Coordinates of C-alpha atoms and ligand atoms in Angstrom, one line a residue:
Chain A
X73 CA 95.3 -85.8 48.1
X74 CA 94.5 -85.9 44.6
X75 CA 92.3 -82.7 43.4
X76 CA 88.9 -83.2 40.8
X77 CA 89.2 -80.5 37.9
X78 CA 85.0 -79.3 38.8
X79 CA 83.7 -80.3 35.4
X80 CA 80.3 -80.1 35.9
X81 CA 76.9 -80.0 34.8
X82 CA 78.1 -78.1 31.5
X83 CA 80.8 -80.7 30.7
X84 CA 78.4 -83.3 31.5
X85 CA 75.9 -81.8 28.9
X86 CA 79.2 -81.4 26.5
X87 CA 80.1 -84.9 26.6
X88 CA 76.3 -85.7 26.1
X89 CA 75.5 -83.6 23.2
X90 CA 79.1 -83.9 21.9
X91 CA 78.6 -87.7 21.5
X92 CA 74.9 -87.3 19.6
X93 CA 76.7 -84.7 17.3
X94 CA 79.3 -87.4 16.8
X95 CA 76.9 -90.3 16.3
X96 CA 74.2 -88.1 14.1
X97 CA 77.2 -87.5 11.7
X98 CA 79.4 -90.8 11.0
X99 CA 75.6 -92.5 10.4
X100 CA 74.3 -90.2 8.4
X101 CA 77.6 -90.4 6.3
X102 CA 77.7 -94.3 6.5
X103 CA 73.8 -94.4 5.7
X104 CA 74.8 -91.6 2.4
X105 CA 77.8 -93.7 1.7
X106 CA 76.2 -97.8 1.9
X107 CA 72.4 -96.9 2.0
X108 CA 69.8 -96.6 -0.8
X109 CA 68.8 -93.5 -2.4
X110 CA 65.7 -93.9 0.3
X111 CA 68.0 -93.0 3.2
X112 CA 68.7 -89.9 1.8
X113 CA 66.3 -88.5 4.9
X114 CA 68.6 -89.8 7.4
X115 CA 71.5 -88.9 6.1
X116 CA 70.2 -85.6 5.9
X117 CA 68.7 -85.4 9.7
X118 CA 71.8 -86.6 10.7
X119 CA 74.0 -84.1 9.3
X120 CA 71.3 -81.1 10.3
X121 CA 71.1 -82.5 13.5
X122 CA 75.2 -82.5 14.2
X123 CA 74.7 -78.9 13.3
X124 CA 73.0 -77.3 15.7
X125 CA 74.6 -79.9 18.6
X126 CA 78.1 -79.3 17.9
X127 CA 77.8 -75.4 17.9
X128 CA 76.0 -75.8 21.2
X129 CA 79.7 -78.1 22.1
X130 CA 81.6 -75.1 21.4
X131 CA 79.4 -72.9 23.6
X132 CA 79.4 -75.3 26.3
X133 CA 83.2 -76.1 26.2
X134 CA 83.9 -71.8 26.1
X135 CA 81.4 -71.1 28.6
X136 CA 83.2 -73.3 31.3
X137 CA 86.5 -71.7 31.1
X138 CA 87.6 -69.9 33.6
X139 CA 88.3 -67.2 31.6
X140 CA 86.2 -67.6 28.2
X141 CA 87.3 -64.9 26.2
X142 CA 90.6 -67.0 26.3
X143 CA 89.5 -69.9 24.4
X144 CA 91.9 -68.9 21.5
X145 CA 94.7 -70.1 23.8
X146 CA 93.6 -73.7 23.1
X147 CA 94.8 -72.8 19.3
X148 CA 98.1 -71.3 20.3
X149 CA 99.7 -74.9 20.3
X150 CA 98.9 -78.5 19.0
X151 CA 99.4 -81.2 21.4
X152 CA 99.3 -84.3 19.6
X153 CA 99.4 -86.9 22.7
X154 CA 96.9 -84.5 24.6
X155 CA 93.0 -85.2 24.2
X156 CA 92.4 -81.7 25.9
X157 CA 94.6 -79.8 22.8
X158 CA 93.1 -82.1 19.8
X159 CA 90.1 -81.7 21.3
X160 CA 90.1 -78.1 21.4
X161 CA 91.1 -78.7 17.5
X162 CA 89.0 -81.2 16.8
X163 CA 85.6 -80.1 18.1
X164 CA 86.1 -77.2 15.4
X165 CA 87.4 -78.9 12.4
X166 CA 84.1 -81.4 12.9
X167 CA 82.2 -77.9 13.1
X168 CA 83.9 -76.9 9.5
X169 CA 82.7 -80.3 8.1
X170 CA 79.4 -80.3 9.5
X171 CA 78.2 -76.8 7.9
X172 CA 79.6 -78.4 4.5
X173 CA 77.7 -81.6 4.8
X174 CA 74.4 -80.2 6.6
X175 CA 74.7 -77.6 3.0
X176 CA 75.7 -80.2 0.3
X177 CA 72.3 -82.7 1.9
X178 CA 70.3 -80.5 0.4
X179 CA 72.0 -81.4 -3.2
X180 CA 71.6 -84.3 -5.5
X181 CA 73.7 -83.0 -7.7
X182 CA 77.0 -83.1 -6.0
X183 CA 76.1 -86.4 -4.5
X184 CA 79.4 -87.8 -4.8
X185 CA 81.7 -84.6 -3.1
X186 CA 78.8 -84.9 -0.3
X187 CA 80.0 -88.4 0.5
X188 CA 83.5 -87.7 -0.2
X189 CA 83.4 -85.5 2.4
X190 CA 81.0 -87.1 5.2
X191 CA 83.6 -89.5 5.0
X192 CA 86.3 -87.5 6.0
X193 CA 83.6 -85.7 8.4
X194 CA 83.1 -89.2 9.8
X195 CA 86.6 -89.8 11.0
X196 CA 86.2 -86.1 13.5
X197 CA 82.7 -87.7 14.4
X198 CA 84.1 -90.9 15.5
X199 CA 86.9 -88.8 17.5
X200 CA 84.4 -86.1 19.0
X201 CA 82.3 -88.9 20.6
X202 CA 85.4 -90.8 22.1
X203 CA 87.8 -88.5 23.0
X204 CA 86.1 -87.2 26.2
X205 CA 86.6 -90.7 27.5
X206 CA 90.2 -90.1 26.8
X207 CA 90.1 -87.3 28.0
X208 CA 89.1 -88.9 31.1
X209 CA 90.8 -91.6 31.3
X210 CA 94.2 -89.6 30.8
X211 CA 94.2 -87.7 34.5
X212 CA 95.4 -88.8 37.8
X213 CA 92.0 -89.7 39.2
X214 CA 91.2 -92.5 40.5
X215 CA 88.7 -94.9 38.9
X216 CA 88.8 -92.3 35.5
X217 CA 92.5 -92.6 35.1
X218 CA 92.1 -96.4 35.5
X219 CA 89.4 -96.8 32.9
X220 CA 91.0 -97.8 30.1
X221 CA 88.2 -98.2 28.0
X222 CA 86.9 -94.9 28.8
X223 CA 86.8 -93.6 25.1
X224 CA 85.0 -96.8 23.8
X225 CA 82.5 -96.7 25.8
X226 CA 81.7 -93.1 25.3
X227 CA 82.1 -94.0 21.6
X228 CA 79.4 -96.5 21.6
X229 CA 77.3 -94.5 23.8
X230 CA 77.5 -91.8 21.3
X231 CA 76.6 -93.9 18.6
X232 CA 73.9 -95.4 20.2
X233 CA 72.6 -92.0 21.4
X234 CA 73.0 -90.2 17.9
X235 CA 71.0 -93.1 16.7
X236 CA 68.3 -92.6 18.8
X237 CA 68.4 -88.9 18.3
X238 CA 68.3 -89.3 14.1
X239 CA 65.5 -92.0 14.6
X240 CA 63.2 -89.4 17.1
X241 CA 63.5 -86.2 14.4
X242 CA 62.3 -89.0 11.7
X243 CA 59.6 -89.5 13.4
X244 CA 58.4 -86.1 14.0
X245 CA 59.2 -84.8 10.6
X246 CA 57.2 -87.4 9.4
X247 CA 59.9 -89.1 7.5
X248 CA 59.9 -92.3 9.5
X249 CA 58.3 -94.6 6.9
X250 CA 59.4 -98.0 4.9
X251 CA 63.1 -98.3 4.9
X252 CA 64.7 -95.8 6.5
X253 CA 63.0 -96.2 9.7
X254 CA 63.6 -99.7 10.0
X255 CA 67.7 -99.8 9.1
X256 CA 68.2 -97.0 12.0
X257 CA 66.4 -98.7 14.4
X258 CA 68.5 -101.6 13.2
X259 CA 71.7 -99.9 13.7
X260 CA 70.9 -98.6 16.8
X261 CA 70.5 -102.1 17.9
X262 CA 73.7 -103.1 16.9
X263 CA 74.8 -99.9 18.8
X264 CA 73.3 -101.0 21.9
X265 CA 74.3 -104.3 21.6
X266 CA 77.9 -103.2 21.4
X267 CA 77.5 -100.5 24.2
X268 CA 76.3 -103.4 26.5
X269 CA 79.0 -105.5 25.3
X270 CA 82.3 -102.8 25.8
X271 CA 80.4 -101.9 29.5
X272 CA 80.6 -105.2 30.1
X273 CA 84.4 -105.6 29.3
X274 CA 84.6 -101.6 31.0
X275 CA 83.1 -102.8 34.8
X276 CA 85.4 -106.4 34.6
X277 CA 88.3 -104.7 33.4
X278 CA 88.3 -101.6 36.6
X279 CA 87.1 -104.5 39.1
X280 CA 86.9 -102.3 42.6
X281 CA 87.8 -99.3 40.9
X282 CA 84.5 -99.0 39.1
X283 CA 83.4 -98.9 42.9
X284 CA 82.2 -95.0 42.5
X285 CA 79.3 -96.3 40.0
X286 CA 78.7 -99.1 41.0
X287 CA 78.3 -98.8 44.2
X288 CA 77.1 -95.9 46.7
X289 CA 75.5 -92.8 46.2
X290 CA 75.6 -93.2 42.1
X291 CA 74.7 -96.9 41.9
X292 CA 71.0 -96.8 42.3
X293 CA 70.9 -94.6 39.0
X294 CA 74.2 -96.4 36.8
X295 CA 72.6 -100.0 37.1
X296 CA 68.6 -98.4 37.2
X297 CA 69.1 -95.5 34.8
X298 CA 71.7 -96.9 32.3
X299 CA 72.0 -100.2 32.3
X300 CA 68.8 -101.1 32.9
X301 CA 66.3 -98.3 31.3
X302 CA 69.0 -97.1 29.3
X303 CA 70.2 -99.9 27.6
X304 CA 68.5 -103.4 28.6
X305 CA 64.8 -101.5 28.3
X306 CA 65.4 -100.3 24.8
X307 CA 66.8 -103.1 23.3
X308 CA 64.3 -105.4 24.8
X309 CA 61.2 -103.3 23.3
X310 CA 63.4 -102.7 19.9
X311 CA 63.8 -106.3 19.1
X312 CA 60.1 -107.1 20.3
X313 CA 58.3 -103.7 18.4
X314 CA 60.3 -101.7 16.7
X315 CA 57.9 -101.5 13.9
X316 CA 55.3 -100.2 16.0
X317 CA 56.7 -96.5 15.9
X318 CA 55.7 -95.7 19.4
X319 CA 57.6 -98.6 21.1
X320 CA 60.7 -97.3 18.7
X321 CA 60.5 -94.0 20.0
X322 CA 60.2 -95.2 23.5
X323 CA 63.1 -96.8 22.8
X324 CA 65.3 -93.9 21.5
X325 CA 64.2 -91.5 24.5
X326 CA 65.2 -94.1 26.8
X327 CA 68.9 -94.6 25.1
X328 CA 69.3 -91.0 25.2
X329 CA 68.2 -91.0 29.0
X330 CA 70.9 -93.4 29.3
X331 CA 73.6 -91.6 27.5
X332 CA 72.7 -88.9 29.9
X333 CA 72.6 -90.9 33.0
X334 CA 76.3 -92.3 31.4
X335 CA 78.2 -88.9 31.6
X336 CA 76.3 -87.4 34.5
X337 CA 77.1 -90.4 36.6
X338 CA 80.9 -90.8 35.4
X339 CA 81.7 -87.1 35.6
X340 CA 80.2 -86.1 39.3
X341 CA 80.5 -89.9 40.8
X342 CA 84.0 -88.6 41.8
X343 CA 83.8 -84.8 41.5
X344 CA 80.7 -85.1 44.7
Chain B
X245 CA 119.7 -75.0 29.3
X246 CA 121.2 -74.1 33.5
X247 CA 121.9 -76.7 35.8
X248 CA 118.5 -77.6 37.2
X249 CA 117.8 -75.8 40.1
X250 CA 116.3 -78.0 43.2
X251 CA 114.9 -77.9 46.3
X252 CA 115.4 -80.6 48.8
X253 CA 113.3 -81.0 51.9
X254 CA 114.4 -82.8 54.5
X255 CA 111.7 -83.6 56.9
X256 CA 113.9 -84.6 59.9
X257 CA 115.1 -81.2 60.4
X258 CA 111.4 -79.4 60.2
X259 CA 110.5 -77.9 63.4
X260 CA 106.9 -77.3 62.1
X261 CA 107.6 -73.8 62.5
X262 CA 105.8 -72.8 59.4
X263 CA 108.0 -69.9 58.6
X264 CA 108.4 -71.3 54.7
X265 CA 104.4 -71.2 54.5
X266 CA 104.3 -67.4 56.0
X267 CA 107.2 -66.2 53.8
X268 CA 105.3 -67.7 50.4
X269 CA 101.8 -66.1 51.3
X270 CA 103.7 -62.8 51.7
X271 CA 106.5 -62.9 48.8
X272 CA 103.6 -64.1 46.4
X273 CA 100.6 -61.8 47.5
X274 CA 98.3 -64.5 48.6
X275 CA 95.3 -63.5 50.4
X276 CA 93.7 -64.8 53.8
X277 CA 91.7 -67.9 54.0
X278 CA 89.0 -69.3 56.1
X279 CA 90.7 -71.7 58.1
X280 CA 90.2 -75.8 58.2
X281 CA 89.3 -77.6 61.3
X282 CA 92.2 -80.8 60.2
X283 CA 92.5 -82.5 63.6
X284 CA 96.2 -81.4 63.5
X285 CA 98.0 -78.5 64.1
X286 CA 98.4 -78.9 60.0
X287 CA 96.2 -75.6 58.5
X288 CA 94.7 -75.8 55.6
X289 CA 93.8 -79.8 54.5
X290 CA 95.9 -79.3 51.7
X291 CA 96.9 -77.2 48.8
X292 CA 94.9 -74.1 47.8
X293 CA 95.1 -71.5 45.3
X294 CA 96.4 -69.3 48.0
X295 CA 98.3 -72.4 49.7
X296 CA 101.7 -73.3 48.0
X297 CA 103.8 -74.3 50.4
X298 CA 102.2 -76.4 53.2
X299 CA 103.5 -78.1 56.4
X300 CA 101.9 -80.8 57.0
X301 CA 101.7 -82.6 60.5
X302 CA 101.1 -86.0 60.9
X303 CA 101.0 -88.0 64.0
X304 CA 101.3 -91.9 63.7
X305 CA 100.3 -94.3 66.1
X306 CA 103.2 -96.3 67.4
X307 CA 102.9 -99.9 68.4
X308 CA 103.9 -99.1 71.8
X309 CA 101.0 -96.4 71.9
X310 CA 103.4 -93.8 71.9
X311 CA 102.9 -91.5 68.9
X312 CA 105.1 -90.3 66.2
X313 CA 104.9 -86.6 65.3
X314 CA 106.2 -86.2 61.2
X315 CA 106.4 -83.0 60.0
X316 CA 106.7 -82.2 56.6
X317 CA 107.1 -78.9 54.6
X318 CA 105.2 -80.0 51.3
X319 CA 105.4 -78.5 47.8
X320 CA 104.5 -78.4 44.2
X321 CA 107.1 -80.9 43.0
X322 CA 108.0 -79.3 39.8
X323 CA 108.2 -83.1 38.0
X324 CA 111.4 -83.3 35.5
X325 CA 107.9 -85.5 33.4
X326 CA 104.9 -83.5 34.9
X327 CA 101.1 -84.4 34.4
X328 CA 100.0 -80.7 34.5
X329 CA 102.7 -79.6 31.8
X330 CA 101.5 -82.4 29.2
X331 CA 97.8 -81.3 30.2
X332 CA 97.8 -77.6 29.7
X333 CA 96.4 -77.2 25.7
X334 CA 97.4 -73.9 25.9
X335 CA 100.6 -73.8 26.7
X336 CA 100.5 -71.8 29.8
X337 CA 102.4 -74.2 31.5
X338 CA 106.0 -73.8 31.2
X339 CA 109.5 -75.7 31.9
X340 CA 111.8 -72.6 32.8
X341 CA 115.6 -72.9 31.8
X342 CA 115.7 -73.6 35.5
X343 CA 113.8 -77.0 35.0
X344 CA 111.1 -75.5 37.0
X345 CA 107.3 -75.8 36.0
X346 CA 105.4 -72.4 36.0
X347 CA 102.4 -71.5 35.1
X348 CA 101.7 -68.5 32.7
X349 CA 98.9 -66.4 34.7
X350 CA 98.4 -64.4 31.2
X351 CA 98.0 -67.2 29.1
X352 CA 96.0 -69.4 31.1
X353 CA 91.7 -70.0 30.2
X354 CA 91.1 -72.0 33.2
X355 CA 90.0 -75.7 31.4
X356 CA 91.3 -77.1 34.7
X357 CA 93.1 -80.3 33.1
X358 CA 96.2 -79.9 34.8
X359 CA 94.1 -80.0 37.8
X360 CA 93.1 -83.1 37.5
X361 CA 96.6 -84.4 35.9
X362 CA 98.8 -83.5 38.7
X363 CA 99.3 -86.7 40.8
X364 CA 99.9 -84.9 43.7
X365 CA 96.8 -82.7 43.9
X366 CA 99.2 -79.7 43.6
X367 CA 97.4 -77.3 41.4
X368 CA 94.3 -75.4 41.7
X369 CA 91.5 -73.0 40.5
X370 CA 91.1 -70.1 41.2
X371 CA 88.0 -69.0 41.0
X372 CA 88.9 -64.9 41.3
X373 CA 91.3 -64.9 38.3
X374 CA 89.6 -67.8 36.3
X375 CA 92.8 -69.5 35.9
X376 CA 95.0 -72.6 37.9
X377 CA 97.5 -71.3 40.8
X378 CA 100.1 -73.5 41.8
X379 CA 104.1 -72.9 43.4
X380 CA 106.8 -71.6 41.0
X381 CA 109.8 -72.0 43.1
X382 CA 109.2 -67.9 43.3
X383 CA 110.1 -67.5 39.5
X384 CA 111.1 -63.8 39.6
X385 CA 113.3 -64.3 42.9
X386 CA 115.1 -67.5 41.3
X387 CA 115.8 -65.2 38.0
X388 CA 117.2 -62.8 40.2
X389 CA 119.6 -65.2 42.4
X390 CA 117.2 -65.1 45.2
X391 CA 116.2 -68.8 46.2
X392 CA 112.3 -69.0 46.9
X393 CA 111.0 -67.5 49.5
X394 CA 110.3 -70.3 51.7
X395 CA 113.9 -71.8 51.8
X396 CA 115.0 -68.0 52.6
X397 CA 113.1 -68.2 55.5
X398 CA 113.8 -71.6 56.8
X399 CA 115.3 -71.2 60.0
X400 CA 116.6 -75.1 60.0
X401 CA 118.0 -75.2 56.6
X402 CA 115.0 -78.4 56.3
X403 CA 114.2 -76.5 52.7
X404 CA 117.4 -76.4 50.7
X405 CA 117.6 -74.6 47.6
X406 CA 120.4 -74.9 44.9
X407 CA 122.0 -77.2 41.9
X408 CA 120.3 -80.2 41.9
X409 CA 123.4 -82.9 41.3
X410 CA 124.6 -81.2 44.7
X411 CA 121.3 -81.2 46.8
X412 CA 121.2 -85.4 45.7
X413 CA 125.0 -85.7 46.6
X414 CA 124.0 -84.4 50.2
X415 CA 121.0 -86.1 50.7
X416 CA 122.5 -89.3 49.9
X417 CA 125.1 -88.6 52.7
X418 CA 122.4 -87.6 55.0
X419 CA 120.5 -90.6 54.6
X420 CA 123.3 -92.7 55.3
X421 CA 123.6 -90.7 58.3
X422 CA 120.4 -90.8 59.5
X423 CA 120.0 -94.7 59.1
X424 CA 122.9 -94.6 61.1
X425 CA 121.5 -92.9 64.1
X426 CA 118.8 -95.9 63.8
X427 CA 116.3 -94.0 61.6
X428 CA 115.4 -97.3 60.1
X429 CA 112.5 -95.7 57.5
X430 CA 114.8 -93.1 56.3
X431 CA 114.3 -92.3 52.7
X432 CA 115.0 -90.0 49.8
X433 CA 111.7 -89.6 47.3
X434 CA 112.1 -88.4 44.2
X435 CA 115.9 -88.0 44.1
X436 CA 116.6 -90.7 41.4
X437 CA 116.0 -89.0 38.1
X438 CA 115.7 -92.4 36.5
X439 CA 112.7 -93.3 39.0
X440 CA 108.9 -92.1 39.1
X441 CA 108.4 -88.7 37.1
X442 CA 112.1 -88.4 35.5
X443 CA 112.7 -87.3 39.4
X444 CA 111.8 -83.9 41.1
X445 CA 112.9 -80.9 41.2
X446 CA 111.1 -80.6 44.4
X447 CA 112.2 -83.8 46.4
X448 CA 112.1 -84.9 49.8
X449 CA 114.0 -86.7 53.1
X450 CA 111.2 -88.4 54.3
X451 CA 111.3 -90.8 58.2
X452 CA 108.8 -93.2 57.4
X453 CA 107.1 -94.8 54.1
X454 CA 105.5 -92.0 51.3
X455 CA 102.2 -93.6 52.4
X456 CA 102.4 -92.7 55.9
X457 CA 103.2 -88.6 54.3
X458 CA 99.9 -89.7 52.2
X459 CA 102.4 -89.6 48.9
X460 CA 101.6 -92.4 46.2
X461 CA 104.5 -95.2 46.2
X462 CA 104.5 -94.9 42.1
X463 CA 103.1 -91.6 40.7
X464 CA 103.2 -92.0 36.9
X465 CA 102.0 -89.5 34.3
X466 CA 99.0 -89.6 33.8
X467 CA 99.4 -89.2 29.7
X468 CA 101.2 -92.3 29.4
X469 CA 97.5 -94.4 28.1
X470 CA 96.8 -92.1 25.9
X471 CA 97.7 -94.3 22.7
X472 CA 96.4 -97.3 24.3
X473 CA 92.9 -96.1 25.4
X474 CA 92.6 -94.3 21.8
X475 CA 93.3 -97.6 20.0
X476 CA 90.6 -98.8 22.0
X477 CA 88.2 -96.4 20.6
X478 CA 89.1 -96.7 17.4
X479 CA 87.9 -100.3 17.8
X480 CA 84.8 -99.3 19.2
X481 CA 84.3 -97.1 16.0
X482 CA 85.1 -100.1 13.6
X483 CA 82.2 -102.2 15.9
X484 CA 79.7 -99.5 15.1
X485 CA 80.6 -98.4 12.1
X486 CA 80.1 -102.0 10.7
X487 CA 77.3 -102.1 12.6
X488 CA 75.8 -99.0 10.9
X489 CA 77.1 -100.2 7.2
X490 CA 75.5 -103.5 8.1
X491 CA 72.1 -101.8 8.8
X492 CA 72.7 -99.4 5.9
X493 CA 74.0 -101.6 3.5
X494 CA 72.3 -101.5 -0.2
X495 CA 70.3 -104.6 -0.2
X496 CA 67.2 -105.3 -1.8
X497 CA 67.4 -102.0 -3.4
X498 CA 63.8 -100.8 -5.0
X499 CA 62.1 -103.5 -3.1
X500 CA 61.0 -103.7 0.6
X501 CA 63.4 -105.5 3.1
X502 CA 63.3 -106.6 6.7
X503 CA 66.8 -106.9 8.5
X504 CA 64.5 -106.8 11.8
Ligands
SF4_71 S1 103.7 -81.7 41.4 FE1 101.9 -81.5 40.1 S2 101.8 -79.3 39.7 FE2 103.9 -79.7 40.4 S3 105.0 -80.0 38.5 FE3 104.4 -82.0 39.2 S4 102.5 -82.4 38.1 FE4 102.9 -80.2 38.0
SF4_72 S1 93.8 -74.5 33.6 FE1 95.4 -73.1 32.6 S2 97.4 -73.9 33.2 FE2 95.9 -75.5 33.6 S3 95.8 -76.8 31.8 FE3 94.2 -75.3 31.5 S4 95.2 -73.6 30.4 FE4 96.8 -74.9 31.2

């Protein structure tokens, strides 16, 4: 009886990229704010990589209206209690602060207003990679509506996946030596460790009503595609070989295949 | 604020006629639609964007293999606490002075979350105008004394239209009637505005259990987790956030370290 809302393939590639913009920024303020001067290069990947990805978010998240030209309507009122109306807010105030912190990276000088403010940033990062799962998790459908855990998985998935994404421009801007390298690859660990963990707690938690991912049609790719290559995979190779930069890479492409595999399979398991 | 305005349905009176369902595709201008093979006289499945008011025909197996043939005129429910009002971010969705929910056709940019917030499957997209469709209770006959189309048109008086406190006073009494007469099943839904949804404005006499009308027992809005499930994040973002600081953390500064 109950009717889907036909988010798609745009809204899966929203929540995808929406959760690497979110990731990229809180570490790169985290690694500005407790790092060594050494991380300055992922602070500032992280911040030019939320850039770009949350500006594709707000093309993504016009360009499925129904009617785009619209999308000022989302501003006419604040919603506090509804994800859809603070997210509409929220995606651009995280915009704002990442054009301020992608321009103040390239400063020494004003070191200490560029932290200030990635840790403000941080705080619309964390938010922009969990509240789709809210969002989710706050409509009548079954198995979304029921998954109360929703917006902490998607959380951890984005941090896992902005990680990754940091750690893959390192290495192909050459920056991905000593230190830096090594502590992002660290914290993606702990990323994927806690991912694993908050799934874990996710699938007990919705018992049978997990039942549209775990099994059927979707199954095949949720255990093969995340849990297993996307998470399992990439931690196993991390802990083994991290330092061997290949095996680290591997490893991020397969946690982003994951957070991939994460949305797509959440969004259409019930929308199909 | 009026007195609420209602509409009570009472399914035992519905001849299946589908005169309420005529009357609303011609008072609100909605087109024609490829038909639905439903095994049923009942045409379409369920709620469209050019569907509002539906009858729905249900036939139930008996135990003594005879069958029982329920009827019943279905409608947006216009929820005194609806999931689609809470949704809509940009205020498109409306409570009228009536206590009616309408939906603003100008203001509208189709993100589809009341969609998927209704817990009755009630709105829907329409892919023409870009934006979500659903039943107003006719908003500019109501306005004008009217009465929706549909209960206009019902030759029965099974769609009732009128001050809420008075449509519960009579179904009450009609209940008690039916029961009488041995309709053991007999039951109001959504009468009791302290029950599911703060009650609706839309609410029904129904002859057997919701289930059987494929209506949830408990419907419950759906915005209610919202605070739980974003405490929940907020401890995911502590776990990797310390997890980050952990990996970040400014030790053995100017010499190399290995956290691995
Ligand atoms: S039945 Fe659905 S569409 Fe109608 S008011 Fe309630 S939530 Fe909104
Ligand atoms: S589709 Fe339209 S009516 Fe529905 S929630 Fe979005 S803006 Fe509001």
């Amino acid at each position: 009886m109950l009717k889907t809302p036909g988010w798609e393939w745009m809204i899966v590639v929203y929540f995808f990229v929406g959760g690497i913009a979110g990731g990229a920024y809180f570490t790169a303020a985290l690694a500005d704010t407790f790092g060594t001067r050494r991380d300055g290069t992922v602070t500032r990947v992280g911040y030019l990589l939320a850039l770009p990805l949350v500006a594709l978010c707000g093309i993504l998240l016009i360009a499925d209206l129904g009617v785009p030209t619209r999308f000022m309507n989302m501003l006419r009122v604040f919603k506090f209690w509804n994800p859809m109306s603070i997210g509409a807010w929220g995606v651009g105030i995280f915009g704002l602060f990442s054009v301020v912190s992608a321009g103040l990276s390239f400063s020494e000088r004003l070191a200490t207003l560029r932290r200030g403010v990635g840790l403000v940033g941080m705080i619309f990062g964390f938010f922009l990679a969990s509240y789709t799962g809210v969002l989710l998790s706050t409509t009548a459908q079954p198995f979304w509506g029921e998954a109360r855990l929703m917006g902490a998985l998607f959380l951890a998935s984005g941090a896992s996946t902005g990680m990754a994404a940091v750690s893959l421009v390192l290495l192909l801007i050459g920056g991905a030596t000593g230190e830096g390298w090594r502590k992002i690859r660290w914290a993606d660990r702990s990323s994927m460790v806690i991912e694993l963990v908050v799934l874990g707690v996710f699938l007990a938690a919705l018992g049978a009503a997990a039942r549209p991912i775990t099994t059927g049609h979707f199954a095949p790719l949720f255990w093969g595609g995340l849990v297993g290559a996307g998470l399992l995979v990439p931690l196993g190779l991390d802990i083994v070989a991290h330092r061997v930069k290949v095996v680290g890479a591997l490893s991020a492409v397969l946690v982003l295949v994951g957070g991939f595999v994460l949305r797509y399979v959440v969004l259409m398991s019930i929308q199909s | 604020m009026a007195r609420t305005l209602a509409m009570f349905t009472d399914t035992s009176l519905c001849i299946g006629c589908r005169a309420c369902q005529v009357a609303c595709k011609q008072w609100n201008e909605l087109g024609q639609e490829v038909p639905e093979w439903t095994g049923t006289y009942q045409n379409h499945a369920h709620f469209t964007d050019k569907t509002f008011r539906l009858v729905r025909f249900i036939e139930e197996p008996k135990p003594q293999g005879q069958m029982a043939w329920l009827l019943m005129s279905d409608v947006c429910k216009h929820c005194a606490d609806a999931g689609c009002l809470n949704a809509c971010p940009t205020g498109a969705i409306e409570r009228t002075a009536f206590g009616t929910v309408n939906i603003n056709q100008d203001v509208c940019n189709g993100c589809r979350y009341c969609v998927s917030a209704c817990p009755f499957g009630v709105v829907t997209f329409n892919h023409d105008t870009g934006t979500a469709h659903k039943c107003s209770f006719c908003n500019d006959r109501i306005h004008n004394g009217l009465g929706p189309a549909c209960a206009k048109a019902c030759p029965t008086e099974s769609i009732q239209f009128g001050f809420r406190d008075d449509l519960v006073a009579k179904a009450t009494k009609r209940v008690a009637a039916l029961q009488a007469m041995g309709f053991k099943e007999a039951q109001l839904y959504g009468a009791d505005s302290q029950g599911f949804l703060g009650g609706l404005n839309a609410f029904f006499l129904l002859l057997a259990k919701p289930a059987t009308y494929n209506l949830p027992d408990n419907p419950q809005v759906p915005q209610r987790n919202v605070v739980r499930d974003s405490v929940f994040s907020l401890g995911s973002a502590l776990l990797v956030g310390l997890g980050a600081i952990f990996a970040f953390r400014r030790r053995g500064e100017g010499k190399e370290s290995d956290h691995a």
